[in-house]
Amino acid sequence: MSDCLFCKIVDGEIPSNKVYEDDEILAFNDVAPQAPVHFLIVPKKHMESLDDTTDEDAALLAHIMLKIKDIAKELGLENGYRVVINTGEDGMQSVKHLHVHVLGKRRLLWPPG
Ligand code: DGP
């Protein structure tokens, strides 16, 4: 999608601080980190949100989920981390390209706001 911020990051049009990349996904540091480690994982294929996914995306979604622990380990999150997928208006999703937040290196509060 030409006007999608994360598609532009995937295409390299907008620079990002990459932490992992393969043919299907890109992970990069969040520009406004909410924890000492805070990165996002996005599918390279544009999809607006979890609401936009279908059974055909099962392998891609599983790939994202299974990569989290590897990247987390690389970044030293041996004491745990939190995975968040903000979805839609009530979920306060601001960027309309599916992304998974991974936050760690501090004790995170619960419940969230
Ligand atoms: P969400 O509220 O779940 O849609 O989170 C969007 C996140 O994207 C937010 O934590 C800030 C991050 N973000 C927004 N613009 C940029 C950008 O240009 N670069 C990077 N690295 N992160 C961005």
Short mmCIF file of C-alpha atoms and ligand atoms in Angstrom, two decimals:
data_model
loop_
_atom_site.label_atom_id
_atom_site.label_comp_id
_atom_site.label_asym_id
_atom_site.label_seq_id
_atom_site.Cartn_x
_atom_site.Cartn_y
_atom_site.Cartn_z
CA MET A 1 0.00 0.00 0.00
CA SER A 2 1.64 3.22 -1.16
CA ASP A 3 0.41 5.39 1.73
CA CYS A 4 1.10 2.88 4.51
CA LEU A 5 3.87 3.86 6.94
CA PHE A 6 4.96 0.31 7.73
CA CYS A 7 4.89 -0.69 4.04
CA LYS A 8 7.32 2.21 3.49
CA ILE A 9 9.52 0.89 6.31
CA VAL A 10 9.37 -2.61 4.77
CA ASP A 11 10.36 -1.13 1.38
CA GLY A 12 13.21 0.87 2.94
CA GLU A 13 11.64 4.18 1.90
CA ILE A 14 11.55 5.16 5.58
CA PRO A 15 14.56 4.11 7.65
CA SER A 16 14.17 1.89 10.68
CA ASN A 17 16.39 0.27 13.24
CA LYS A 18 16.04 -3.35 12.09
CA VAL A 19 16.40 -6.19 14.59
CA TYR A 20 15.34 -9.10 12.33
CA GLU A 21 14.31 -9.68 8.71
CA ASP A 22 13.43 -12.59 6.47
CA ASP A 23 11.36 -13.03 3.31
CA GLU A 24 8.06 -12.65 5.13
CA ILE A 25 8.56 -10.42 8.12
CA LEU A 26 10.52 -7.43 9.40
CA ALA A 27 11.20 -6.52 13.03
CA PHE A 28 12.43 -3.07 14.02
CA ASN A 29 12.68 -0.91 17.11
CA ASP A 30 9.67 1.19 17.99
CA VAL A 31 10.28 4.91 17.45
CA ALA A 32 8.58 5.71 20.79
CA PRO A 33 9.75 2.88 23.07
CA GLN A 34 7.59 2.13 26.13
CA ALA A 35 10.24 -0.11 27.68
CA PRO A 36 14.05 -0.38 27.42
CA VAL A 37 13.48 -2.98 24.69
CA HIS A 38 10.46 -2.34 22.46
CA PHE A 39 10.34 -3.67 18.94
CA LEU A 40 7.63 -4.31 16.38
CA ILE A 41 7.24 -7.29 14.08
CA VAL A 42 5.30 -6.71 10.86
CA PRO A 43 4.36 -8.96 7.97
CA LYS A 44 5.86 -7.62 4.74
CA LYS A 45 2.51 -8.24 3.09
CA HIS A 46 0.09 -5.43 3.88
CA MET A 47 -2.76 -6.40 6.16
CA GLU A 48 -4.56 -3.78 8.16
CA SER A 49 -5.03 -5.56 11.47
CA LEU A 50 -5.80 -8.92 13.05
CA ASP A 51 -9.35 -8.28 11.86
CA ASP A 52 -8.05 -8.38 8.31
CA THR A 53 -6.50 -11.86 8.55
CA THR A 54 -7.90 -15.11 7.13
CA ASP A 55 -7.13 -18.81 7.41
CA GLU A 56 -4.68 -18.29 4.54
CA ASP A 57 -2.53 -16.21 6.87
CA ALA A 58 -2.21 -18.97 9.47
CA ALA A 59 1.36 -19.90 8.55
CA LEU A 60 2.48 -16.27 8.43
CA LEU A 61 0.93 -15.51 11.83
CA ALA A 62 2.48 -18.64 13.32
CA HIS A 63 5.83 -17.61 11.83
CA ILE A 64 5.61 -14.22 13.56
CA MET A 65 4.66 -15.79 16.88
CA LEU A 66 7.42 -18.39 16.72
CA LYS A 67 10.10 -15.80 15.85
CA ILE A 68 9.35 -13.67 18.91
CA LYS A 69 11.27 -15.86 21.33
CA ASP A 70 14.32 -15.98 19.06
CA ILE A 71 14.48 -12.20 18.68
CA ALA A 72 13.72 -11.74 22.38
CA LYS A 73 16.64 -14.03 23.25
CA GLU A 74 18.94 -12.09 20.88
CA LEU A 75 17.97 -8.87 22.62
CA GLY A 76 18.54 -10.24 26.10
CA LEU A 77 14.95 -10.61 27.27
CA GLU A 78 15.77 -13.69 29.33
CA ASN A 79 13.60 -12.48 32.20
CA GLY A 80 10.40 -12.30 30.15
CA TYR A 81 8.58 -9.86 27.93
CA ARG A 82 5.12 -8.80 26.82
CA VAL A 83 3.52 -9.29 23.40
CA VAL A 84 0.75 -6.88 22.37
CA ILE A 85 -1.33 -6.55 19.22
CA ASN A 86 -3.41 -3.38 19.34
CA THR A 87 -6.41 -3.88 17.08
CA GLY A 88 -8.94 -1.36 15.81
CA GLU A 89 -10.25 1.77 17.44
CA ASP A 90 -10.86 0.48 20.98
CA GLY A 91 -7.54 -1.35 20.81
CA MET A 92 -5.93 2.06 20.11
CA GLN A 93 -4.26 0.84 16.93
CA SER A 94 -2.65 3.91 15.37
CA VAL A 95 -0.81 2.39 12.40
CA LYS A 96 -3.11 0.44 10.10
CA HIS A 97 -0.64 -2.30 9.18
CA LEU A 98 -0.69 -5.35 11.45
CA HIS A 99 2.15 -5.18 13.96
CA VAL A 100 3.12 -7.10 17.05
CA HIS A 101 4.70 -5.12 19.91
CA VAL A 102 7.29 -6.90 22.03
CA LEU A 103 8.33 -5.07 25.20
CA GLY A 104 10.82 -6.01 27.88
CA LYS A 105 13.80 -5.25 30.13
CA ARG A 106 11.56 -3.78 32.80
CA ARG A 107 8.77 -5.07 35.04
CA LEU A 108 5.57 -4.26 33.13
CA LEU A 109 2.38 -3.31 34.90
CA TRP A 110 -0.91 -5.17 34.63
CA PRO A 111 -3.69 -4.45 33.86
CA PRO A 112 -2.84 -2.07 31.01
CA GLY A 113 -4.77 1.21 30.78
P1 DGP B 1 -0.08 1.06 17.64
O1 DGP B 1 -0.57 2.08 18.59
O2 DGP B 1 -0.26 -0.35 18.19
O3 DGP B 1 -0.65 1.23 16.26
O4 DGP B 1 1.48 1.27 17.57
C1 DGP B 1 2.16 1.89 16.52
C2 DGP B 1 3.58 1.98 16.96
O5 DGP B 1 4.35 2.36 15.85
C3 DGP B 1 3.84 3.05 18.03
O6 DGP B 1 4.31 2.38 19.21
C4 DGP B 1 4.90 3.94 17.48
C5 DGP B 1 5.40 3.16 16.27
N1 DGP B 1 5.77 4.01 15.13
C6 DGP B 1 5.01 4.95 14.55
N2 DGP B 1 5.66 5.51 13.53
C7 DGP B 1 6.87 4.89 13.47
C8 DGP B 1 8.01 5.03 12.62
O7 DGP B 1 8.06 5.84 11.68
N3 DGP B 1 9.08 4.24 12.89
C9 DGP B 1 9.07 3.32 13.91
N4 DGP B 1 10.18 2.59 14.08
N5 DGP B 1 8.03 3.15 14.71
C10 DGP B 1 6.94 3.94 14.49
#
